[in-house]
Amino acid sequence: MPSISEQAKANVLIQALPYIQKYSGQTIVIKYGGNAMISEELKNAVMSDIVLLQLTGINVVLVHGGGPEISDMLKKIGKESKFVGGLRVTDEETIDVVQMVLAGKVNKSLVQLLEQHSGKAIGLCGLDGRMIMAEKKIAGEDLGFVGEIIEVNTGVITHATSNGYIPIISTIAGGYNGAVYNINADLAAARIAAELKAAKLILMTDIKGLLRDKDDDETLIPVVNVSEVPMLKREGIISGGMIPKIDCCVEAVRRGVKRAHIIDGRIPHSILIEMFSDEGIGTMFY
């Protein structure tokens, strides 16, 4: 890799300055998932990005999934994973595994990794402080303990950020009936961002962003007004697995988040590129 001249480093910092000034003191919510949670290089890049953002005065809230880890654990106990419409069918045995893997193994591993990068992290889940309250999701097929978010309480999150911690949140929710529910991490991140009145919601994915032609990375659509989304769906540009992700961005913006972004988590330091450069990366919804 070619070395970067001292002048080039200075130019990068100068370009970042107005963005640091703009976002200092504000909150951003990052939904962490995809290959960036698997590759060691990318995991380390994400954690160093988050620590740097906090050092510039930005309140960072990290929301994570863990689907592959849940599937691996279910396989170890001889249970097959079943999905309907992209949602995991979650019976009583599966919700126990989901809670153990997400709030336990994955969450605390991320806390430890962030602290290895000199961050100050605290692991939370939707059960803490009644952060995420849900009811059973009613769908065509019974999905078991899959939840629909009814209420988000951010007190425990803001208490953590105001005391210098980066909250790392796993998306299981409490039910008013005492049950525990599995919540889609993109949806949870969108609702948390809205309740926190975040300046940005960033969804890390394994794609470049919204493409006009899904087979051509050169057709990236960099900016979308949420009013354009229904038309893009009718034209088939938003389809398949992109629909729920973009719906989350639309919901976040309509609930008051200033900007929502889908970025390519396969690119090292994609968060910093999005936050602190003129060009940005991925697709922005406003």
GROMACS .gro file of C-alpha atoms in nm:
model
  286
    1MET     CA    1   0.000   0.000   0.000
    2PRO     CA    2   0.150   0.339  -0.096
    3SER     CA    3   0.231   0.571   0.189
    4ILE     CA    4   0.026   0.889   0.229
    5SER     CA    5   0.222   1.212   0.234
    6GLU     CA    6   0.202   1.439   0.536
    7GLN     CA    7   0.039   1.703   0.315
    8ALA     CA    8  -0.230   1.455   0.205
    9LYS     CA    9  -0.300   1.363   0.568
   10ALA     CA   10  -0.338   1.732   0.653
   11ASN     CA   11  -0.576   1.782   0.360
   12VAL     CA   12  -0.793   1.491   0.480
   13LEU     CA   13  -0.816   1.643   0.827
   14ILE     CA   14  -0.903   1.987   0.688
   15GLN     CA   15  -1.180   1.836   0.472
   16ALA     CA   16  -1.318   1.655   0.779
   17LEU     CA   17  -1.318   1.967   1.000
   18PRO     CA   18  -1.656   2.116   0.898
   19TYR     CA   19  -1.822   1.776   0.945
   20ILE     CA   20  -1.666   1.734   1.289
   21GLN     CA   21  -1.796   2.079   1.382
   22LYS     CA   22  -2.141   1.998   1.237
   23TYR     CA   23  -2.193   1.668   1.419
   24SER     CA   24  -2.012   1.731   1.748
   25GLY     CA   25  -2.264   1.694   2.030
   26GLN     CA   26  -2.515   1.515   1.807
   27THR     CA   27  -2.619   1.148   1.807
   28ILE     CA   28  -2.575   0.895   1.531
   29VAL     CA   29  -2.711   0.541   1.537
   30ILE     CA   30  -2.518   0.272   1.350
   31LYS     CA   31  -2.677  -0.063   1.268
   32TYR     CA   32  -2.387  -0.308   1.252
   33GLY     CA   33  -2.422  -0.626   1.050
   34GLY     CA   34  -2.321  -0.821   0.743
   35ASN     CA   35  -1.962  -0.901   0.650
   36ALA     CA   36  -1.835  -0.618   0.871
   37MET     CA   37  -1.930  -0.838   1.169
   38ILE     CA   38  -1.743  -1.142   1.033
   39SER     CA   39  -1.412  -1.018   0.884
   40GLU     CA   40  -1.150  -0.946   1.151
   41GLU     CA   41  -1.007  -0.659   0.945
   42LEU     CA   42  -1.347  -0.497   0.902
   43LYS     CA   43  -1.445  -0.550   1.267
   44ASN     CA   44  -1.131  -0.369   1.378
   45ALA     CA   45  -1.193  -0.088   1.126
   46VAL     CA   46  -1.550  -0.039   1.251
   47MET     CA   47  -1.442  -0.025   1.615
   48SER     CA   48  -1.165   0.226   1.547
   49ASP     CA   49  -1.411   0.440   1.345
   50ILE     CA   50  -1.657   0.442   1.636
   51VAL     CA   51  -1.392   0.540   1.890
   52LEU     CA   52  -1.274   0.823   1.663
   53LEU     CA   53  -1.631   0.950   1.621
   54GLN     CA   54  -1.675   0.959   1.997
   55LEU     CA   55  -1.347   1.143   2.043
   56THR     CA   56  -1.475   1.416   1.807
   57GLY     CA   57  -1.771   1.472   2.040
   58ILE     CA   58  -2.032   1.259   1.860
   59ASN     CA   59  -2.264   1.037   2.065
   60VAL     CA   60  -2.249   0.697   1.896
   61VAL     CA   61  -2.510   0.425   1.955
   62LEU     CA   62  -2.434   0.084   1.802
   63VAL     CA   63  -2.722  -0.156   1.731
   64HIS     CA   64  -2.630  -0.505   1.615
   65GLY     CA   65  -2.781  -0.820   1.474
   66GLY     CA   66  -2.639  -1.169   1.487
   67GLY     CA   67  -2.836  -1.393   1.254
   68PRO     CA   68  -2.547  -1.617   1.144
   69GLU     CA   69  -2.440  -1.676   1.505
   70ILE     CA   70  -2.797  -1.770   1.601
   71SER     CA   71  -2.819  -2.012   1.307
   72ASP     CA   72  -2.485  -2.168   1.406
   73MET     CA   73  -2.599  -2.222   1.764
   74LEU     CA   74  -2.932  -2.370   1.653
   75LYS     CA   75  -2.744  -2.607   1.423
   76LYS     CA   76  -2.527  -2.720   1.716
   77ILE     CA   77  -2.836  -2.821   1.911
   78GLY     CA   78  -2.986  -2.994   1.608
   79LYS     CA   79  -3.251  -2.734   1.528
   80GLU     CA   80  -3.318  -2.613   1.175
   81SER     CA   81  -3.355  -2.240   1.105
   82LYS     CA   82  -3.675  -2.143   0.929
   83PHE     CA   83  -3.753  -1.804   0.776
   84VAL     CA   84  -4.076  -1.649   0.648
   85GLY     CA   85  -4.055  -1.321   0.460
   86GLY     CA   86  -3.698  -1.272   0.586
   87LEU     CA   87  -3.801  -1.314   0.953
   88ARG     CA   88  -3.680  -1.603   1.166
   89VAL     CA   89  -3.960  -1.827   1.292
   90THR     CA   90  -3.892  -1.812   1.666
   91ASP     CA   91  -4.051  -2.081   1.884
   92GLU     CA   92  -3.998  -2.109   2.259
   93GLU     CA   93  -3.669  -2.299   2.230
   94THR     CA   94  -3.539  -2.061   1.961
   95ILE     CA   95  -3.612  -1.743   2.160
   96ASP     CA   96  -3.399  -1.883   2.444
   97VAL     CA   97  -3.112  -1.930   2.195
   98VAL     CA   98  -3.169  -1.584   2.043
   99GLN     CA   99  -3.151  -1.420   2.387
  100MET     CA  100  -2.842  -1.618   2.486
  101VAL     CA  101  -2.654  -1.550   2.161
  102LEU     CA  102  -2.751  -1.185   2.100
  103ALA     CA  103  -2.753  -1.044   2.453
  104GLY     CA  104  -2.475  -1.273   2.568
  105LYS     CA  105  -2.208  -1.394   2.327
  106VAL     CA  106  -2.236  -1.141   2.042
  107ASN     CA  107  -2.307  -0.834   2.255
  108LYS     CA  108  -2.033  -0.889   2.510
  109SER     CA  109  -1.781  -0.983   2.240
  110LEU     CA  110  -1.844  -0.646   2.074
  111VAL     CA  111  -1.809  -0.465   2.407
  112GLN     CA  112  -1.474  -0.634   2.462
  113LEU     CA  113  -1.357  -0.559   2.107
  114LEU     CA  114  -1.448  -0.190   2.133
  115GLU     CA  115  -1.264  -0.162   2.463
  116GLN     CA  116  -0.958  -0.322   2.304
  117HIS     CA  117  -0.963  -0.019   2.072
  118SER     CA  118  -0.961   0.213   2.377
  119GLY     CA  119  -1.334   0.274   2.364
  120LYS     CA  120  -1.559   0.289   2.667
  121ALA     CA  121  -1.850   0.056   2.593
  122ILE     CA  122  -2.152  -0.083   2.773
  123GLY     CA  123  -2.358  -0.376   2.649
  124LEU     CA  124  -2.736  -0.339   2.660
  125CYS     CA  125  -3.039  -0.516   2.520
  126GLY     CA  126  -3.398  -0.414   2.465
  127LEU     CA  127  -3.494  -0.561   2.802
  128ASP     CA  128  -3.276  -0.314   2.994
  129GLY     CA  129  -3.478  -0.023   3.131
  130ARG     CA  130  -3.776  -0.144   2.922
  131MET     CA  131  -3.587   0.004   2.628
  132ILE     CA  132  -3.779  -0.185   2.358
  133MET     CA  133  -4.133  -0.298   2.432
  134ALA     CA  134  -4.311  -0.517   2.181
  135GLU     CA  135  -4.614  -0.727   2.107
  136LYS     CA  136  -4.635  -1.045   1.905
  137LYS     CA  137  -4.613  -0.975   1.531
  138ILE     CA  138  -4.927  -1.088   1.355
  139ALA     CA  139  -4.848  -1.224   1.010
  140GLY     CA  140  -5.001  -1.471   0.766
  141GLU     CA  141  -4.802  -1.750   0.927
  142ASP     CA  142  -4.739  -1.779   1.301
  143LEU     CA  143  -4.382  -1.655   1.356
  144GLY     CA  144  -4.376  -1.738   1.726
  145PHE     CA  145  -4.184  -1.491   1.943
  146VAL     CA  146  -4.117  -1.236   1.668
  147GLY     CA  147  -4.211  -0.893   1.797
  148GLU     CA  148  -4.363  -0.573   1.664
  149ILE     CA  149  -4.214  -0.266   1.837
  150ILE     CA  150  -4.475  -0.069   2.031
  151GLU     CA  151  -4.259   0.160   2.242
  152VAL     CA  152  -3.893   0.267   2.270
  153ASN     CA  153  -3.764   0.419   2.594
  154THR     CA  154  -3.424   0.582   2.555
  155GLY     CA  155  -3.347   0.672   2.916
  156VAL     CA  156  -3.087   0.402   2.969
  157ILE     CA  157  -2.921   0.490   2.635
  158THR     CA  158  -2.891   0.862   2.706
  159HIS     CA  159  -2.771   0.787   3.059
  160ALA     CA  160  -2.490   0.579   2.907
  161THR     CA  161  -2.388   0.835   2.642
  162SER     CA  162  -2.398   1.126   2.889
  163ASN     CA  163  -2.153   0.936   3.107
  164GLY     CA  164  -1.908   0.876   2.822
  165TYR     CA  165  -2.011   0.521   2.725
  166ILE     CA  166  -2.086   0.388   2.378
  167PRO     CA  167  -2.403   0.177   2.412
  168ILE     CA  168  -2.394  -0.150   2.218
  169ILE     CA  169  -2.751  -0.276   2.186
  170SER     CA  170  -2.883  -0.621   2.098
  171THR     CA  171  -3.238  -0.624   1.967
  172ILE     CA  172  -3.445  -0.848   2.186
  173ALA     CA  173  -3.753  -0.685   2.336
  174GLY     CA  174  -3.972  -0.721   2.639
  175GLY     CA  175  -4.341  -0.795   2.611
  176TYR     CA  176  -4.611  -0.639   2.828
  177ASN     CA  177  -4.708  -0.998   2.910
  178GLY     CA  178  -4.359  -1.084   3.035
  179ALA     CA  179  -4.252  -1.260   2.714
  180VAL     CA  180  -3.927  -1.196   2.526
  181TYR     CA  181  -3.942  -1.114   2.154
  182ASN     CA  182  -3.696  -1.130   1.866
  183ILE     CA  183  -3.682  -0.795   1.682
  184ASN     CA  184  -3.539  -0.718   1.338
  185ALA     CA  185  -3.222  -0.516   1.401
  186ASP     CA  186  -3.279  -0.270   1.114
  187LEU     CA  187  -3.626  -0.186   1.246
  188ALA     CA  188  -3.497  -0.150   1.602
  189ALA     CA  189  -3.214   0.080   1.489
  190ALA     CA  190  -3.461   0.300   1.297
  191ARG     CA  191  -3.696   0.336   1.594
  192ILE     CA  192  -3.411   0.398   1.840
  193ALA     CA  193  -3.264   0.664   1.606
  194ALA     CA  194  -3.604   0.834   1.583
  195GLU     CA  195  -3.659   0.840   1.960
  196LEU     CA  196  -3.307   0.977   2.014
  197LYS     CA  197  -3.370   1.246   1.749
  198ALA     CA  198  -3.048   1.130   1.586
  199ALA     CA  199  -2.875   1.333   1.317
  200LYS     CA  200  -2.803   1.016   1.122
  201LEU     CA  201  -2.901   0.652   1.097
  202ILE     CA  202  -2.639   0.439   0.923
  203LEU     CA  203  -2.721   0.084   0.810
  204MET     CA  204  -2.410  -0.119   0.729
  205THR     CA  205  -2.476  -0.377   0.456
  206ASP     CA  206  -2.297  -0.602   0.209
  207ILE     CA  207  -2.401  -0.396  -0.094
  208LYS     CA  208  -2.281  -0.066  -0.236
  209GLY     CA  209  -2.616   0.106  -0.179
  210LEU     CA  210  -2.931   0.142  -0.389
  211LEU     CA  211  -2.847   0.060  -0.752
  212ARG     CA  212  -3.056   0.155  -1.054
  213ASP     CA  213  -2.934  -0.175  -1.204
  214LYS     CA  214  -2.871  -0.430  -0.929
  215ASP     CA  215  -2.602  -0.600  -1.142
  216ASP     CA  216  -2.403  -0.282  -1.209
  217ASP     CA  217  -2.224  -0.109  -0.919
  218GLU     CA  218  -2.171   0.196  -1.140
  219THR     CA  219  -2.546   0.273  -1.125
  220LEU     CA  220  -2.543   0.373  -0.757
  221ILE     CA  221  -2.814   0.625  -0.664
  222PRO     CA  222  -2.635   0.847  -0.411
  223VAL     CA  223  -2.932   1.052  -0.284
  224VAL     CA  224  -3.303   0.969  -0.252
  225ASN     CA  225  -3.587   1.182  -0.120
  226VAL     CA  226  -3.821   0.951   0.074
  227SER     CA  227  -4.111   1.076  -0.141
  228GLU     CA  228  -3.943   0.903  -0.439
  229VAL     CA  229  -3.943   0.558  -0.276
  230PRO     CA  230  -4.292   0.443  -0.390
  231MET     CA  231  -4.203   0.526  -0.751
  232LEU     CA  232  -3.871   0.341  -0.724
  233LYS     CA  233  -4.059   0.038  -0.592
  234ARG     CA  234  -4.306   0.050  -0.883
  235GLU     CA  235  -4.014   0.066  -1.127
  236GLY     CA  236  -3.859  -0.241  -0.964
  237ILE     CA  237  -3.543  -0.051  -0.865
  238ILE     CA  238  -3.624  -0.116  -0.498
  239SER     CA  239  -3.707  -0.484  -0.473
  240GLY     CA  240  -3.636  -0.803  -0.282
  241GLY     CA  241  -3.418  -0.771   0.025
  242MET     CA  242  -3.371  -0.397  -0.028
  243ILE     CA  243  -3.738  -0.324   0.048
  244PRO     CA  244  -3.726  -0.377   0.428
  245LYS     CA  245  -3.394  -0.192   0.463
  246ILE     CA  246  -3.518   0.110   0.269
  247ASP     CA  247  -3.852   0.102   0.452
  248CYS     CA  248  -3.650   0.135   0.775
  249CYS     CA  249  -3.469   0.440   0.635
  250VAL     CA  250  -3.799   0.595   0.527
  251GLU     CA  251  -3.957   0.534   0.867
  252ALA     CA  252  -3.658   0.685   1.047
  253VAL     CA  253  -3.663   1.000   0.832
  254ARG     CA  254  -4.041   1.039   0.866
  255ARG     CA  255  -4.006   1.006   1.243
  256GLY     CA  256  -3.754   1.292   1.252
  257VAL     CA  257  -3.407   1.150   1.179
  258LYS     CA  258  -3.235   1.405   0.955
  259ARG     CA  259  -3.054   1.159   0.728
  260ALA     CA  260  -3.052   0.781   0.685
  261HIS     CA  261  -2.779   0.599   0.495
  262ILE     CA  262  -2.723   0.254   0.350
  263ILE     CA  263  -2.347   0.204   0.322
  264ASP     CA  264  -2.116  -0.074   0.209
  265GLY     CA  265  -1.970  -0.229   0.523
  266ARG     CA  266  -1.727  -0.433   0.311
  267ILE     CA  267  -1.517  -0.118   0.260
  268PRO     CA  268  -1.279  -0.050   0.552
  269HIS     CA  269  -1.361   0.276   0.737
  270SER     CA  270  -1.683   0.323   0.540
  271ILE     CA  271  -1.834   0.498   0.843
  272LEU     CA  272  -1.564   0.766   0.842
  273ILE     CA  273  -1.593   0.810   0.465
  274GLU     CA  274  -1.967   0.869   0.505
  275MET     CA  275  -1.936   1.101   0.804
  276PHE     CA  276  -1.633   1.312   0.719
  277SER     CA  277  -1.595   1.340   0.341
  278ASP     CA  278  -1.759   1.556   0.076
  279GLU     CA  279  -1.842   1.258  -0.146
  280GLY     CA  280  -1.978   1.023   0.120
  281ILE     CA  281  -2.050   0.662   0.036
  282GLY     CA  282  -2.361   0.454  -0.035
  283THR     CA  283  -2.714   0.596  -0.062
  284MET     CA  284  -2.852   0.875   0.155
  285PHE     CA  285  -3.225   0.915   0.230
  286TYR     CA  286  -3.363   1.250   0.341
   0.00000   0.00000   0.00000
